[in-house]
Amino acid sequence: MRFVLLGPPGAGKGTQAQALVTRFGIPQISSGDLLRAVAREDSDLGREFAGYMDRGQLVPDEFVLKLISERFRKKDARSGFILDGFPRNVSQAEALGARLDRAGLKLDKVVAVMLPDEEILERITGRRTCRNCDAMYHVVFEPPKKPGVCDKCGGELYQRDDDGEDTVRERIKVYDAMTRPLLDYYKRLGLLAEVDGKGRPDEVEKRILTVLENIAVPSQDSAGGGSAGS
Ligand code: ADP
């Protein structure tokens, strides 16, 4: 199964992707996580990426596409993936479509997790991320068992540099201008399903599962089998 999670910053794409990884046995491919890994490096490219991200702007397509392409080549992505944060504009969506076409593959679904602007800020400013494994928490809605410590790996939780209010407002603007048009793009392709992102993570997950219900899910046995079929 190959699908995309779309939606504004803070809509819960990352949280949902993490839950779905366990359920479907396919990896989450998060462009934000891939870019943050490079941004943490002490290199010119790392500093360049961090600059774009801290301003709330998109990292140029050529870099993002290269990272995504490399990630697709890993063995665990053969049987499917959940894309989170990619594609983020129409040209990235076209590049993704072309790449899948060449491999004789297709997307099964694009799930847009919708959330009104006023809730986005509340969610993002309370968000905490694990420095080690990128797992996400919210100080009120999804607190870790021990404050400041990741439940999954014991890593330190921090507030992302781009989760401050001014940057979040810029990210919302960039979403409206660049990413929102993808809703129409995927609607025309007959792939779009919109789900309400309000409520608890498990409630949102249920809505997503309903949308994905009709898609054939490989059994756990065949999930790691590396079939190139769609
Ligand atoms: P969110 O969905 O909450 O905005 P992400 O982790 O997906 O968080 O993205 C954080 C930042 O990483 C974005 O503001 C942008 O600078 C960069 N980024 C992530 N994905 C892409 C992408 N596909 N293309 C360009 N820039 C990206």
Short mmCIF file of C-alpha atoms and ligand atoms in Angstrom, two decimals:
data_model
loop_
_atom_site.label_atom_id
_atom_site.label_comp_id
_atom_site.label_asym_id
_atom_site.label_seq_id
_atom_site.Cartn_x
_atom_site.Cartn_y
_atom_site.Cartn_z
CA MET A 1 0.00 0.00 0.00
CA ARG A 2 1.29 3.44 -0.93
CA PHE A 3 -0.35 6.51 0.36
CA VAL A 4 0.20 10.18 1.11
CA LEU A 5 -0.83 12.06 4.23
CA LEU A 6 -1.57 15.67 3.31
CA GLY A 7 -2.62 18.52 5.52
CA PRO A 8 -1.50 21.75 7.14
CA PRO A 9 1.36 21.87 9.65
CA GLY A 10 0.20 20.57 13.00
CA ALA A 11 -2.74 18.61 11.59
CA GLY A 12 -1.28 15.45 13.07
CA LYS A 13 0.20 13.83 9.96
CA GLY A 14 3.32 12.68 11.78
CA THR A 15 1.39 11.27 14.74
CA GLN A 16 -1.00 9.44 12.42
CA ALA A 17 1.82 8.14 10.26
CA GLN A 18 3.53 6.66 13.31
CA ALA A 19 0.34 4.83 14.32
CA LEU A 20 -0.22 3.53 10.79
CA VAL A 21 3.34 2.21 10.49
CA THR A 22 2.62 -0.24 13.29
CA ARG A 23 -0.72 -1.21 11.82
CA PHE A 24 0.33 -1.75 8.20
CA GLY A 25 3.98 -2.73 8.58
CA ILE A 26 5.12 -0.19 5.99
CA PRO A 27 7.53 2.66 6.72
CA GLN A 28 6.70 6.31 7.24
CA ILE A 29 8.71 8.50 4.90
CA SER A 30 8.72 11.99 6.36
CA SER A 31 10.44 14.66 4.27
CA GLY A 32 10.62 16.85 7.39
CA ASP A 33 12.51 14.12 9.31
CA LEU A 34 14.86 13.49 6.37
CA LEU A 35 15.58 17.22 6.06
CA ARG A 36 16.04 17.67 9.83
CA ALA A 37 18.59 14.84 9.84
CA VAL A 38 20.67 16.77 7.29
CA ALA A 39 20.02 20.10 9.03
CA ARG A 40 21.56 18.68 12.23
CA GLU A 41 24.83 17.97 10.42
CA ASP A 42 27.68 20.42 10.74
CA SER A 43 27.83 21.13 7.00
CA ASP A 44 27.03 23.95 4.57
CA LEU A 45 24.07 21.99 3.25
CA GLY A 46 22.82 21.36 6.80
CA ARG A 47 22.97 25.06 7.61
CA GLU A 48 21.22 25.92 4.34
CA PHE A 49 18.36 23.50 5.09
CA ALA A 50 18.05 24.76 8.67
CA GLY A 51 17.75 28.31 7.31
CA TYR A 52 14.77 27.48 5.10
CA MET A 53 13.09 25.44 7.82
CA ASP A 54 13.56 28.02 10.56
CA ARG A 55 11.97 30.63 8.29
CA GLY A 56 9.03 28.31 7.58
CA GLN A 57 9.84 28.17 3.88
CA LEU A 58 10.12 25.14 1.64
CA VAL A 59 13.51 23.61 1.00
CA PRO A 60 14.11 23.70 -2.80
CA ASP A 61 12.62 20.75 -4.68
CA GLU A 62 15.92 19.41 -6.08
CA PHE A 63 17.24 18.63 -2.56
CA VAL A 64 13.96 17.19 -1.32
CA LEU A 65 13.55 14.98 -4.39
CA LYS A 66 17.07 13.64 -4.01
CA LEU A 67 16.51 12.69 -0.36
CA ILE A 68 13.15 11.08 -1.12
CA SER A 69 14.61 9.14 -4.06
CA GLU A 70 17.37 7.76 -1.85
CA ARG A 71 14.82 6.77 0.77
CA PHE A 72 12.64 4.99 -1.79
CA ARG A 73 15.59 2.79 -2.72
CA LYS A 74 15.79 1.27 0.76
CA LYS A 75 14.49 -2.26 1.02
CA ASP A 76 11.74 -1.52 3.53
CA ALA A 77 10.01 0.83 1.06
CA ARG A 78 9.46 -1.91 -1.54
CA SER A 79 6.18 -3.17 -0.18
CA GLY A 80 4.75 0.30 0.39
CA PHE A 81 5.08 3.51 2.35
CA ILE A 82 3.27 6.33 4.05
CA LEU A 83 4.44 9.68 2.75
CA ASP A 84 4.27 12.46 5.32
CA GLY A 85 5.11 16.04 4.30
CA PHE A 86 5.88 15.06 0.71
CA PRO A 87 4.72 16.06 -1.86
CA ARG A 88 4.30 19.63 -0.75
CA ASN A 89 3.70 21.41 -4.05
CA VAL A 90 2.46 20.47 -7.50
CA SER A 91 5.90 19.98 -9.01
CA GLN A 92 6.85 17.53 -6.25
CA ALA A 93 3.56 15.68 -6.85
CA GLU A 94 4.34 15.46 -10.56
CA ALA A 95 7.85 14.18 -9.84
CA LEU A 96 6.41 11.55 -7.49
CA GLY A 97 3.84 10.47 -10.08
CA ALA A 98 6.51 10.16 -12.77
CA ARG A 99 8.78 8.15 -10.53
CA LEU A 100 6.05 5.71 -9.56
CA ASP A 101 4.96 5.42 -13.20
CA ARG A 102 8.46 4.47 -14.25
CA ALA A 103 8.45 1.70 -11.65
CA GLY A 104 4.98 0.53 -12.76
CA LEU A 105 3.53 1.56 -9.40
CA LYS A 106 0.73 3.86 -8.29
CA LEU A 107 -0.52 5.67 -5.24
CA ASP A 108 -3.48 3.98 -3.58
CA LYS A 109 -4.80 7.01 -1.75
CA VAL A 110 -4.11 10.55 -0.64
CA VAL A 111 -5.55 11.22 2.79
CA ALA A 112 -5.88 14.92 3.66
CA VAL A 113 -6.08 15.54 7.40
CA MET A 114 -7.97 18.83 7.72
CA LEU A 115 -7.65 21.28 10.61
CA PRO A 116 -8.77 24.91 10.93
CA ASP A 117 -6.01 27.55 11.28
CA GLU A 118 -7.01 28.50 14.84
CA GLU A 119 -6.29 24.96 16.07
CA ILE A 120 -3.00 24.71 14.25
CA LEU A 121 -1.22 27.23 16.47
CA GLU A 122 -2.48 25.67 19.68
CA ARG A 123 -1.30 22.26 18.61
CA ILE A 124 2.10 23.28 17.31
CA THR A 125 3.15 25.51 20.18
CA GLY A 126 2.54 22.59 22.60
CA ARG A 127 4.35 20.11 20.42
CA ARG A 128 7.53 18.43 21.62
CA THR A 129 9.76 16.26 19.46
CA CYS A 130 12.34 13.64 20.42
CA ARG A 131 15.87 14.77 19.54
CA ASN A 132 16.86 11.15 18.99
CA CYS A 133 14.00 9.41 17.13
CA ASP A 134 11.68 12.30 16.04
CA ALA A 135 8.67 10.83 17.91
CA MET A 136 6.13 13.55 18.70
CA TYR A 137 4.20 14.51 21.80
CA HIS A 138 1.98 17.35 22.94
CA VAL A 139 2.33 18.80 26.43
CA VAL A 140 -1.46 18.73 26.95
CA PHE A 141 -3.02 16.39 24.37
CA GLU A 142 -0.38 13.63 24.18
CA PRO A 143 2.08 14.04 27.06
CA PRO A 144 5.00 11.64 27.50
CA LYS A 145 4.90 9.43 30.60
CA LYS A 146 7.85 11.34 32.06
CA PRO A 147 8.03 15.07 31.17
CA GLY A 148 10.81 15.89 28.72
CA VAL A 149 11.66 12.24 28.01
CA CYS A 150 10.66 10.16 24.98
CA ASP A 151 8.53 7.10 25.88
CA LYS A 152 9.94 5.16 22.93
CA CYS A 153 13.71 5.65 23.22
CA GLY A 154 14.40 7.72 26.35
CA GLY A 155 15.69 10.62 24.20
CA GLU A 156 15.36 14.27 25.17
CA LEU A 157 12.20 16.08 24.05
CA TYR A 158 12.61 19.60 22.66
CA GLN A 159 10.59 22.25 20.90
CA ARG A 160 11.51 22.42 17.23
CA ASP A 161 13.13 25.69 16.13
CA ASP A 162 10.38 26.17 13.54
CA ASP A 163 7.54 25.65 16.05
CA GLY A 164 7.59 29.24 17.37
CA GLU A 165 4.52 31.38 16.61
CA ASP A 166 5.96 33.61 13.84
CA THR A 167 7.39 30.66 11.93
CA VAL A 168 4.17 28.71 12.31
CA ARG A 169 2.22 31.62 10.78
CA GLU A 170 4.64 31.63 7.86
CA ARG A 171 4.29 27.84 7.48
CA ILE A 172 0.51 28.22 7.31
CA LYS A 173 0.90 30.84 4.56
CA VAL A 174 3.27 28.58 2.64
CA TYR A 175 0.82 25.69 3.05
CA ASP A 176 -2.06 27.78 1.66
CA ALA A 177 -0.04 28.97 -1.32
CA MET A 178 1.94 25.85 -2.23
CA THR A 179 0.40 22.75 -0.69
CA ARG A 180 -3.35 23.41 -0.59
CA PRO A 181 -3.54 23.26 -4.43
CA LEU A 182 -2.60 19.58 -4.10
CA LEU A 183 -6.09 18.90 -2.74
CA ASP A 184 -7.56 19.76 -6.15
CA TYR A 185 -4.72 18.06 -7.95
CA TYR A 186 -5.39 14.73 -6.22
CA LYS A 187 -9.16 15.19 -6.34
CA ARG A 188 -8.92 15.35 -10.13
CA LEU A 189 -6.91 12.13 -10.07
CA GLY A 190 -9.66 10.51 -7.99
CA LEU A 191 -7.25 9.77 -5.14
CA LEU A 192 -8.27 12.29 -2.50
CA ALA A 193 -10.07 11.51 0.74
CA GLU A 194 -10.51 14.29 3.29
CA VAL A 195 -10.74 13.45 6.99
CA ASP A 196 -11.45 15.71 9.92
CA GLY A 197 -8.26 16.20 11.97
CA LYS A 198 -10.06 17.42 15.10
CA GLY A 199 -10.21 15.33 18.25
CA ARG A 200 -7.93 12.76 19.85
CA PRO A 201 -5.29 10.96 17.77
CA ASP A 202 -7.16 7.63 18.05
CA GLU A 203 -10.37 9.27 16.78
CA VAL A 204 -8.55 10.69 13.77
CA GLU A 205 -6.87 7.32 13.19
CA LYS A 206 -10.28 5.63 13.07
CA ARG A 207 -11.43 8.06 10.38
CA ILE A 208 -8.31 7.37 8.35
CA LEU A 209 -8.75 3.62 8.68
CA THR A 210 -12.31 3.90 7.39
CA VAL A 211 -11.02 5.68 4.31
CA LEU A 212 -8.31 3.08 3.77
CA GLU A 213 -10.65 0.16 4.38
CA ASN A 214 -11.17 -0.66 0.74
CA ILE A 215 -7.51 -0.87 -0.07
CA ALA A 216 -5.99 -4.32 -0.03
CA VAL A 217 -3.55 -4.65 2.83
CA PRO A 218 -0.76 -7.20 2.46
CA SER A 219 -0.62 -9.68 5.32
CA GLN A 220 2.27 -9.33 7.77
CA ASP A 221 3.96 -12.28 6.03
CA SER A 222 4.03 -10.69 2.63
CA ALA A 223 4.56 -7.12 3.87
CA GLY A 224 8.31 -7.58 4.07
CA GLY A 225 8.51 -9.75 0.97
CA GLY A 226 9.75 -7.02 -1.31
CA SER A 227 7.18 -7.48 -4.07
CA ALA A 228 7.46 -4.75 -6.66
CA GLY A 229 3.75 -5.02 -7.51
CA SER A 230 1.30 -2.31 -6.52
P1 ADP B 1 4.93 20.28 9.37
O1 ADP B 1 4.11 19.35 8.56
O2 ADP B 1 4.44 20.36 10.78
O3 ADP B 1 5.10 21.63 8.73
P2 ADP B 1 7.42 19.01 8.56
O4 ADP B 1 8.36 18.30 9.46
O5 ADP B 1 6.70 18.23 7.53
O6 ADP B 1 6.40 19.75 9.55
O7 ADP B 1 8.19 20.19 7.80
C1 ADP B 1 9.04 21.10 8.46
C2 ADP B 1 9.78 21.96 7.44
O8 ADP B 1 10.60 21.14 6.61
C3 ADP B 1 8.91 22.73 6.46
O9 ADP B 1 8.46 23.96 6.99
C4 ADP B 1 9.89 22.91 5.28
O10 ADP B 1 10.83 23.94 5.56
C5 ADP B 1 10.65 21.61 5.27
N1 ADP B 1 10.02 20.59 4.40
C6 ADP B 1 9.44 19.43 4.81
N2 ADP B 1 8.98 18.73 3.76
C7 ADP B 1 9.27 19.45 2.65
C8 ADP B 1 9.07 19.26 1.26
N3 ADP B 1 8.43 18.17 0.78
N4 ADP B 1 9.51 20.22 0.41
C9 ADP B 1 10.14 21.30 0.86
N5 ADP B 1 10.37 21.57 2.16
C10 ADP B 1 9.96 20.64 3.06
#
